[in-house]
Amino acid sequence: MNVMDANDMVCCPYNKTHKMLRKKLQQHILKCREIYKDEVELLVCPFNKAHLIPEPDFLQHTRTCIDRKIVAHYQQSAPAPLNEETKHEKIETEENWDDEYVPDYDPQQYVVNANIVREPNGMFPSQRKAFIKQERKRLLGEDSDEETTGSEQNMKLPTKANSTGTQRPAPYKLPNRNR
Ligand SMILES: [Zn+2]
Ligand SMILES: [Zn+2]
């Protein structure tokens, strides 16, 4: 029997003497529910939500429901076995980033050797003067002992560094790095 047949006749779950076309069933049930709701409780089939079963028949229906076979088929089927197309070899690699020793980036350590003009922030005036002098030596070389005013204006224009450029580390090159 083709359940999709438009002329498929079905029984009302509230009263088996009510017979109607399947497509009329939902509408019919709404009417019968008003009549029988105090006598008969309909339960929903666990295999098909369209099956409404009176409670006394429920257990029997769950044993014989045609949709039970479809569900049972999937429940009892073994999982698909792995084959060559669904497997791949374990990926081996010599790289292990956890083993590689790279020193932590220390900005204070970096600027000591970098060709960057440091700002004497948070210093007393005497400390600033000494710091600026030290920075000039660091950036321009130890031989740049010529007396300067030590002002910060001069600091920001290390003109001599452009002409000599011997003792400066290359810009952007991190110290203590092997590769
Ligand atoms: Zn009915
Ligand atoms: Zn059912």
Coordinates of N, CA and C and ligand atoms in Angstrom, one line a residue:
M1 N 0.8 -1.2 0.0 CA 0.0 0.0 0.0 C 0.9 1.2 0.0
N2 N 0.6 2.1 -0.9 CA 1.3 3.4 -1.0 C 0.7 4.4 0.0
V3 N 1.5 4.7 1.1 CA 1.0 5.6 2.1 C 0.8 7.0 1.5
M4 N 1.5 7.3 0.4 CA 1.4 8.7 -0.1 C 0.1 8.8 -1.1
D5 N -0.6 7.7 -1.2 CA -1.8 7.7 -2.1 C -2.8 8.7 -1.6
A6 N -3.2 9.5 -2.5 CA -4.2 10.6 -2.1 C -5.5 10.0 -1.6
N7 N -5.8 8.8 -2.1 CA -7.1 8.2 -1.7 C -6.9 7.2 -0.5
D8 N -5.8 7.3 0.2 CA -5.5 6.5 1.3 C -6.5 6.8 2.5
M9 N -7.2 5.8 2.9 CA -8.1 5.9 4.0 C -7.5 5.6 5.3
V10 N -7.8 6.4 6.3 CA -7.3 6.1 7.6 C -8.4 6.2 8.7
C11 N -8.1 5.6 9.8 CA -9.1 5.6 10.9 C -8.7 6.7 11.9
C12 N -9.7 7.3 12.5 CA -9.5 8.3 13.5 C -9.0 7.6 14.8
P13 N -7.9 8.1 15.3 CA -7.3 7.5 16.5 C -8.3 7.6 17.7
Y14 N -9.2 8.5 17.8 CA -10.2 8.5 18.9 C -11.3 7.5 18.7
N15 N -11.7 7.2 17.5 CA -12.8 6.3 17.3 C -12.6 5.6 16.0
K16 N -12.3 4.3 16.0 CA -12.0 3.5 14.8 C -13.1 3.5 13.8
T17 N -14.3 3.8 14.2 CA -15.4 3.9 13.2 C -15.3 5.1 12.3
H18 N -14.5 6.1 12.7 CA -14.4 7.3 11.9 C -13.3 7.0 10.8
K19 N -13.7 7.0 9.6 CA -12.8 6.8 8.5 C -12.8 8.0 7.6
M20 N -11.6 8.3 7.1 CA -11.5 9.5 6.2 C -10.2 9.4 5.4
L21 N -10.1 10.3 4.5 CA -8.9 10.4 3.7 C -7.8 10.9 4.6
R22 N -6.6 10.4 4.4 CA -5.5 10.8 5.2 C -5.3 12.3 5.3
K23 N -5.5 13.0 4.2 CA -5.3 14.4 4.2 C -6.3 15.1 5.0
K24 N -7.4 14.5 5.4 CA -8.4 15.1 6.2 C -8.2 14.8 7.7
L25 N -7.2 13.9 8.0 CA -7.1 13.4 9.4 C -6.8 14.5 10.4
Q26 N -5.8 15.3 10.0 CA -5.4 16.4 11.0 C -6.6 17.2 11.4
Q27 N -7.4 17.6 10.4 CA -8.5 18.5 10.7 C -9.6 17.7 11.5
H28 N -9.7 16.4 11.2 CA -10.7 15.6 11.9 C -10.3 15.4 13.4
I29 N -9.0 15.2 13.6 CA -8.6 15.0 14.9 C -8.8 16.2 15.8
L30 N -8.7 17.4 15.2 CA -9.0 18.6 16.0 C -10.4 18.6 16.5
K31 N -11.3 18.1 15.6 CA -12.7 18.1 16.0 C -13.0 17.0 17.1
C32 N -12.4 15.8 16.8 CA -12.7 14.7 17.8 C -12.0 15.0 19.1
R33 N -10.9 15.7 19.1 CA -10.2 16.0 20.4 C -11.2 16.7 21.3
E34 N -12.0 17.6 20.8 CA -12.9 18.3 21.6 C -13.9 17.4 22.3
I35 N -14.3 16.3 21.5 CA -15.3 15.4 22.0 C -14.7 14.4 23.0
Y36 N -13.5 13.9 22.7 CA -12.9 12.7 23.4 C -11.8 13.1 24.4
K37 N -11.5 14.4 24.5 CA -10.3 14.7 25.2 C -10.4 14.3 26.7
D38 N -11.6 14.2 27.2 CA -11.7 13.7 28.6 C -11.6 12.2 28.7
E39 N -11.9 11.5 27.6 CA -11.9 10.0 27.7 C -10.6 9.4 27.2
V40 N -10.1 9.9 26.1 CA -9.0 9.3 25.4 C -7.8 10.3 25.4
E41 N -6.7 9.9 25.8 CA -5.5 10.7 25.6 C -4.6 10.1 24.5
L42 N -4.3 11.0 23.5 CA -3.5 10.5 22.4 C -2.0 10.8 22.7
L43 N -1.2 9.8 22.4 CA 0.2 9.9 22.6 C 0.9 9.9 21.2
V44 N 2.0 10.6 21.2 CA 2.7 10.7 19.9 C 3.7 9.6 19.7
C45 N 3.6 8.9 18.6 CA 4.5 7.8 18.3 C 6.0 8.3 18.3
P46 N 6.9 7.6 19.0 CA 8.3 8.0 19.0 C 9.0 7.8 17.6
F47 N 8.4 7.1 16.7 CA 9.0 6.9 15.4 C 8.5 7.8 14.3
N48 N 7.3 8.4 14.6 CA 6.7 9.2 13.6 C 5.7 10.2 14.3
K49 N 6.0 11.5 14.2 CA 5.2 12.5 15.0 C 3.8 12.5 14.4
A50 N 3.6 12.0 13.2 CA 2.2 12.1 12.6 C 1.3 11.0 13.2
H51 N 1.9 10.0 13.9 CA 1.1 8.9 14.5 C 0.6 9.4 15.8
L52 N -0.7 9.5 16.0 CA -1.3 9.8 17.3 C -2.0 8.5 17.7
I53 N -1.6 8.0 18.9 CA -2.1 6.7 19.3 C -2.9 6.9 20.7
P54 N -4.1 6.3 20.8 CA -4.7 6.3 22.1 C -3.9 5.6 23.1
E55 N -3.8 6.1 24.3 CA -2.9 5.5 25.3 C -3.0 4.0 25.5
P56 N -4.2 3.4 25.5 CA -4.3 1.9 25.6 C -3.5 1.2 24.5
D57 N -3.5 1.8 23.3 CA -2.9 1.1 22.2 C -1.4 1.5 22.0
F58 N -0.9 2.4 22.8 CA 0.4 3.0 22.5 C 1.5 1.9 22.5
L59 N 1.5 1.0 23.5 CA 2.6 0.1 23.6 C 2.6 -0.9 22.4
Q60 N 1.4 -1.3 22.0 CA 1.2 -2.2 20.8 C 1.7 -1.5 19.6
H61 N 1.4 -0.2 19.4 CA 1.8 0.6 18.2 C 3.3 0.7 18.1
T62 N 4.0 0.9 19.3 CA 5.4 1.1 19.2 C 6.1 -0.2 18.8
R63 N 5.5 -1.3 19.0 CA 6.1 -2.6 18.6 C 5.8 -2.9 17.1
T64 N 4.7 -2.3 16.6 CA 4.4 -2.7 15.2 C 4.5 -1.5 14.2
C65 N 4.8 -0.3 14.7 CA 4.8 0.9 13.8 C 5.7 0.6 12.6
I66 N 5.2 0.9 11.4 CA 6.0 0.7 10.2 C 7.3 1.5 10.2
D67 N 7.3 2.7 10.9 CA 8.5 3.5 10.9 C 9.5 3.0 11.9
R68 N 9.1 2.1 12.7 CA 10.1 1.6 13.7 C 11.2 0.8 12.9
K69 N 10.8 0.2 11.8 CA 11.9 -0.6 11.1 C 12.9 0.4 10.5
I70 N 12.5 1.6 10.1 CA 13.4 2.5 9.5 C 14.4 3.0 10.6
V71 N 13.9 3.3 11.8 CA 14.8 3.8 12.8 C 15.7 2.6 13.3
A72 N 15.1 1.4 13.4 CA 15.9 0.3 13.9 C 17.1 0.0 12.9
H73 N 16.8 0.2 11.6 CA 17.8 -0.1 10.6 C 19.1 0.8 10.9
Y74 N 18.9 2.1 11.2 CA 20.0 2.9 11.5 C 20.7 2.7 12.8
Q75 N 19.8 2.3 13.8 CA 20.4 2.0 15.1 C 21.3 0.7 15.1
Q76 N 20.9 -0.2 14.3 CA 21.6 -1.5 14.3 C 22.8 -1.5 13.3
S77 N 22.8 -0.5 12.4 CA 23.9 -0.5 11.4 C 25.2 -0.2 12.1
A78 N 26.2 -1.0 11.7 CA 27.6 -0.7 12.2 C 28.1 0.5 11.6
P79 N 29.0 1.3 12.3 CA 29.6 2.5 11.7 C 30.4 2.1 10.5
A80 N 30.5 3.0 9.6 CA 31.2 2.7 8.3 C 32.7 2.5 8.7
P81 N 33.3 1.4 8.2 CA 34.7 1.1 8.5 C 35.6 2.1 7.9
L82 N 36.8 2.3 8.5 CA 37.8 3.3 8.0 C 38.4 2.6 6.8
N83 N 38.6 3.3 5.7 CA 39.4 2.7 4.6 C 40.5 3.7 4.3
E84 N 41.2 3.4 3.2 CA 42.4 4.2 2.8 C 42.0 5.6 2.5
E85 N 40.8 5.8 2.1 CA 40.4 7.2 1.7 C 40.1 8.0 2.9
T86 N 39.7 7.4 4.1 CA 39.3 8.2 5.2 C 40.4 8.2 6.3
K87 N 41.6 7.6 6.0 CA 42.7 7.6 6.9 C 43.9 8.4 6.3
H88 N 44.7 8.9 7.2 CA 46.0 9.4 6.7 C 47.1 9.1 7.6
E89 N 48.3 9.1 7.1 CA 49.4 8.7 8.0 C 49.7 9.8 9.0
K90 N 50.3 9.4 10.1 CA 50.6 10.3 11.2 C 51.7 11.3 10.6
I91 N 51.5 12.6 10.8 CA 52.4 13.6 10.3 C 53.6 13.7 11.2
E92 N 54.7 13.4 10.6 CA 56.0 13.6 11.4 C 56.7 14.9 11.0
T93 N 57.3 15.6 11.9 CA 58.0 16.8 11.6 C 59.1 16.9 12.6
E94 N 60.2 17.5 12.1 CA 61.4 17.7 13.0 C 61.3 19.0 13.8
E95 N 60.4 19.9 13.3 CA 60.2 21.1 14.0 C 59.5 20.9 15.3
N96 N 60.0 21.5 16.3 CA 59.2 21.6 17.6 C 59.5 22.9 18.2
W97 N 58.5 23.8 18.1 CA 58.7 25.1 18.5 C 58.9 25.2 20.1
D98 N 58.5 24.2 20.8 CA 58.6 24.2 22.2 C 60.1 24.0 22.6
D99 N 60.8 23.3 21.8 CA 62.2 23.0 22.1 C 63.2 24.2 21.7
E100 N 62.7 25.0 20.8 CA 63.6 26.0 20.3 C 63.8 27.1 21.3
Y101 N 65.0 27.4 21.7 CA 65.3 28.5 22.7 C 65.4 29.8 22.0
V102 N 64.5 30.7 22.3 CA 64.5 32.1 21.8 C 64.3 32.9 23.1
P103 N 65.3 33.8 23.4 CA 65.2 34.6 24.5 C 64.0 35.6 24.4
D104 N 63.4 35.8 25.5 CA 62.2 36.7 25.5 C 62.7 38.1 25.1
Y105 N 61.8 38.8 24.4 CA 62.1 40.1 24.0 C 62.1 41.1 25.1
D106 N 63.3 41.7 25.3 CA 63.4 42.7 26.4 C 63.6 44.1 25.8
P107 N 62.6 44.9 25.8 CA 62.8 46.2 25.2 C 63.9 47.1 25.8
Q108 N 64.1 47.0 27.1 CA 65.2 47.8 27.7 C 66.5 47.3 27.2
Q109 N 66.7 46.0 27.1 CA 67.9 45.4 26.6 C 68.1 45.7 25.1
Y110 N 67.0 45.8 24.4 CA 67.1 46.0 23.0 C 67.6 47.4 22.7
V111 N 67.1 48.4 23.4 CA 67.4 49.8 23.0 C 68.8 50.1 23.4
V112 N 69.4 49.4 24.4 CA 70.8 49.7 24.7 C 71.7 49.6 23.5
N113 N 71.5 48.6 22.7 CA 72.3 48.4 21.5 C 71.7 48.9 20.2
A114 N 70.5 49.4 20.2 CA 69.9 49.8 19.0 C 70.2 51.2 18.7
N115 N 70.0 51.6 17.4 CA 70.3 52.9 17.0 C 69.1 53.8 17.2
I116 N 68.7 53.9 18.4 CA 67.5 54.7 18.8 C 67.9 55.7 19.8
V117 N 67.4 56.9 19.7 CA 67.6 57.9 20.7 C 66.6 57.7 21.8
R118 N 67.1 57.4 23.0 CA 66.3 57.2 24.1 C 65.9 58.5 24.8
E119 N 64.7 58.6 25.3 CA 64.3 59.8 26.0 C 64.6 59.6 27.4
P120 N 65.2 60.7 28.1 CA 65.5 60.6 29.5 C 64.3 60.8 30.3
N121 N 63.3 59.9 30.3 CA 62.1 60.1 31.0 C 62.3 59.8 32.5
G122 N 61.6 60.6 33.3 CA 61.5 60.3 34.7 C 62.8 60.5 35.4
M123 N 63.6 61.5 35.0 CA 65.0 61.6 35.7 C 65.1 63.0 36.2
F124 N 65.9 63.1 37.3 CA 66.3 64.5 37.8 C 67.1 65.2 36.7
P125 N 67.2 66.5 36.8 CA 68.0 67.3 35.8 C 69.4 66.8 35.7
S126 N 70.0 66.5 36.8 CA 71.4 66.1 36.8 C 71.5 64.7 36.1
Q127 N 70.6 63.9 36.4 CA 70.6 62.5 35.7 C 70.3 62.7 34.2
R128 N 69.5 63.6 33.9 CA 69.2 63.8 32.4 C 70.4 64.2 31.7
K129 N 71.2 65.1 32.3 CA 72.4 65.6 31.6 C 73.4 64.5 31.4
A130 N 73.5 63.7 32.4 CA 74.5 62.5 32.3 C 74.0 61.5 31.3
F131 N 72.7 61.3 31.3 CA 72.1 60.3 30.4 C 72.3 60.7 29.0
I132 N 72.0 62.0 28.8 CA 72.1 62.5 27.4 C 73.6 62.4 26.9
K133 N 74.5 62.7 27.8 CA 75.9 62.6 27.4 C 76.3 61.2 27.1
Q134 N 75.7 60.3 27.9 CA 76.0 58.9 27.7 C 75.4 58.4 26.4
E135 N 74.2 58.9 26.1 CA 73.6 58.5 24.8 C 74.3 59.0 23.6
R136 N 74.8 60.2 23.7 CA 75.6 60.7 22.6 C 76.8 59.9 22.3
K137 N 77.5 59.4 23.4 CA 78.6 58.6 23.3 C 78.2 57.2 22.6
R138 N 77.1 56.7 23.1 CA 76.7 55.4 22.6 C 76.3 55.5 21.1
L139 N 75.7 56.6 20.7 CA 75.2 56.6 19.4 C 76.2 57.2 18.4
L140 N 77.1 58.1 18.9 CA 78.0 58.7 18.0 C 79.4 58.1 18.1
G141 N 79.7 57.3 19.1 CA 81.0 56.7 19.3 C 81.7 57.4 20.5
E142 N 82.7 56.6 21.0 CA 83.4 57.1 22.2 C 84.2 58.3 21.9
D143 N 84.6 58.6 20.7 CA 85.5 59.7 20.4 C 84.7 61.0 20.2
S144 N 83.4 61.0 20.4 CA 82.7 62.2 20.2 C 82.6 62.9 21.6
D145 N 83.8 63.3 22.1 CA 83.8 63.9 23.4 C 83.7 65.5 23.3
E146 N 83.6 66.0 22.1 CA 83.5 67.4 22.0 C 82.4 68.0 22.9
E147 N 82.7 69.1 23.5 CA 81.7 69.6 24.5 C 80.5 70.1 23.7
T148 N 79.4 69.7 24.2 CA 78.1 70.1 23.6 C 77.3 70.8 24.7
T149 N 76.2 71.3 24.3 CA 75.3 71.9 25.3 C 74.5 70.9 26.0
G150 N 74.5 69.7 25.5 CA 73.7 68.6 26.1 C 72.2 68.8 26.0
S151 N 71.8 69.6 25.1 CA 70.4 69.8 25.0 C 69.7 68.7 24.3
E152 N 68.5 68.5 24.5 CA 67.8 67.4 23.8 C 67.6 67.7 22.3
Q153 N 67.7 69.0 21.9 CA 67.6 69.3 20.5 C 68.8 68.7 19.8
N154 N 70.0 68.7 20.4 CA 71.1 68.1 19.7 C 70.9 66.6 19.7
M155 N 70.3 66.1 20.8 CA 70.2 64.6 20.9 C 69.4 64.1 19.7
K156 N 68.4 64.8 19.3 CA 67.5 64.3 18.2 C 68.1 64.4 16.8
L157 N 69.3 65.0 16.7 CA 69.9 65.2 15.4 C 71.4 64.6 15.5
P158 N 71.5 63.4 15.6 CA 72.9 62.8 15.7 C 73.5 62.8 14.3
T159 N 73.9 64.0 13.9 CA 74.4 64.2 12.5 C 75.7 63.5 12.3
K160 N 76.5 63.4 13.3 CA 77.8 62.8 13.1 C 77.6 61.3 12.9
A161 N 76.6 60.7 13.4 CA 76.4 59.3 13.2 C 76.2 58.9 11.8
N162 N 75.6 59.9 11.0 CA 75.4 59.6 9.6 C 76.8 59.5 8.8
S163 N 77.7 60.3 9.3 CA 79.0 60.4 8.6 C 79.9 59.2 8.9
T164 N 79.9 58.8 10.2 CA 80.8 57.7 10.6 C 80.1 56.4 10.5
G165 N 79.1 56.2 11.3 CA 78.3 55.0 11.2 C 79.2 53.7 11.4
T166 N 80.2 53.7 12.3 CA 81.0 52.6 12.4 C 80.6 51.7 13.5
Q167 N 80.3 52.3 14.7 CA 80.0 51.5 15.9 C 78.6 51.1 16.1
R168 N 77.8 51.6 15.2 CA 76.3 51.3 15.4 C 76.0 49.9 15.0
P169 N 75.2 49.2 15.7 CA 74.6 48.0 15.2 C 73.6 48.2 14.1
A170 N 73.5 47.3 13.3 CA 72.5 47.5 12.2 C 71.1 47.7 12.7
P171 N 70.4 48.6 12.2 CA 69.0 48.8 12.7 C 68.2 47.5 12.5
Y172 N 67.3 47.3 13.4 CA 66.3 46.2 13.4 C 66.9 44.9 13.6
K173 N 68.2 44.8 14.0 CA 68.8 43.5 14.2 C 68.8 43.2 15.7
L174 N 68.1 42.2 16.0 CA 68.0 41.8 17.4 C 69.3 41.3 17.9
P175 N 69.8 41.7 19.1 CA 71.0 41.1 19.7 C 70.7 39.7 20.2
N176 N 71.8 38.9 20.3 CA 71.7 37.6 20.9 C 70.8 36.6 20.1
R177 N 70.8 36.8 18.9 CA 70.0 35.9 18.1 C 70.8 35.2 17.1
N178 N 70.7 33.9 17.1 CA 71.6 33.1 16.2 C 71.1 33.1 14.8
R179 N 69.9 33.2 14.6 CA 69.4 33.1 13.2 C 68.1 33.9 13.0
Ligands
ZN1 ZN -12.8 10.9 15.0
ZN2 ZN 4.1 5.0 14.7

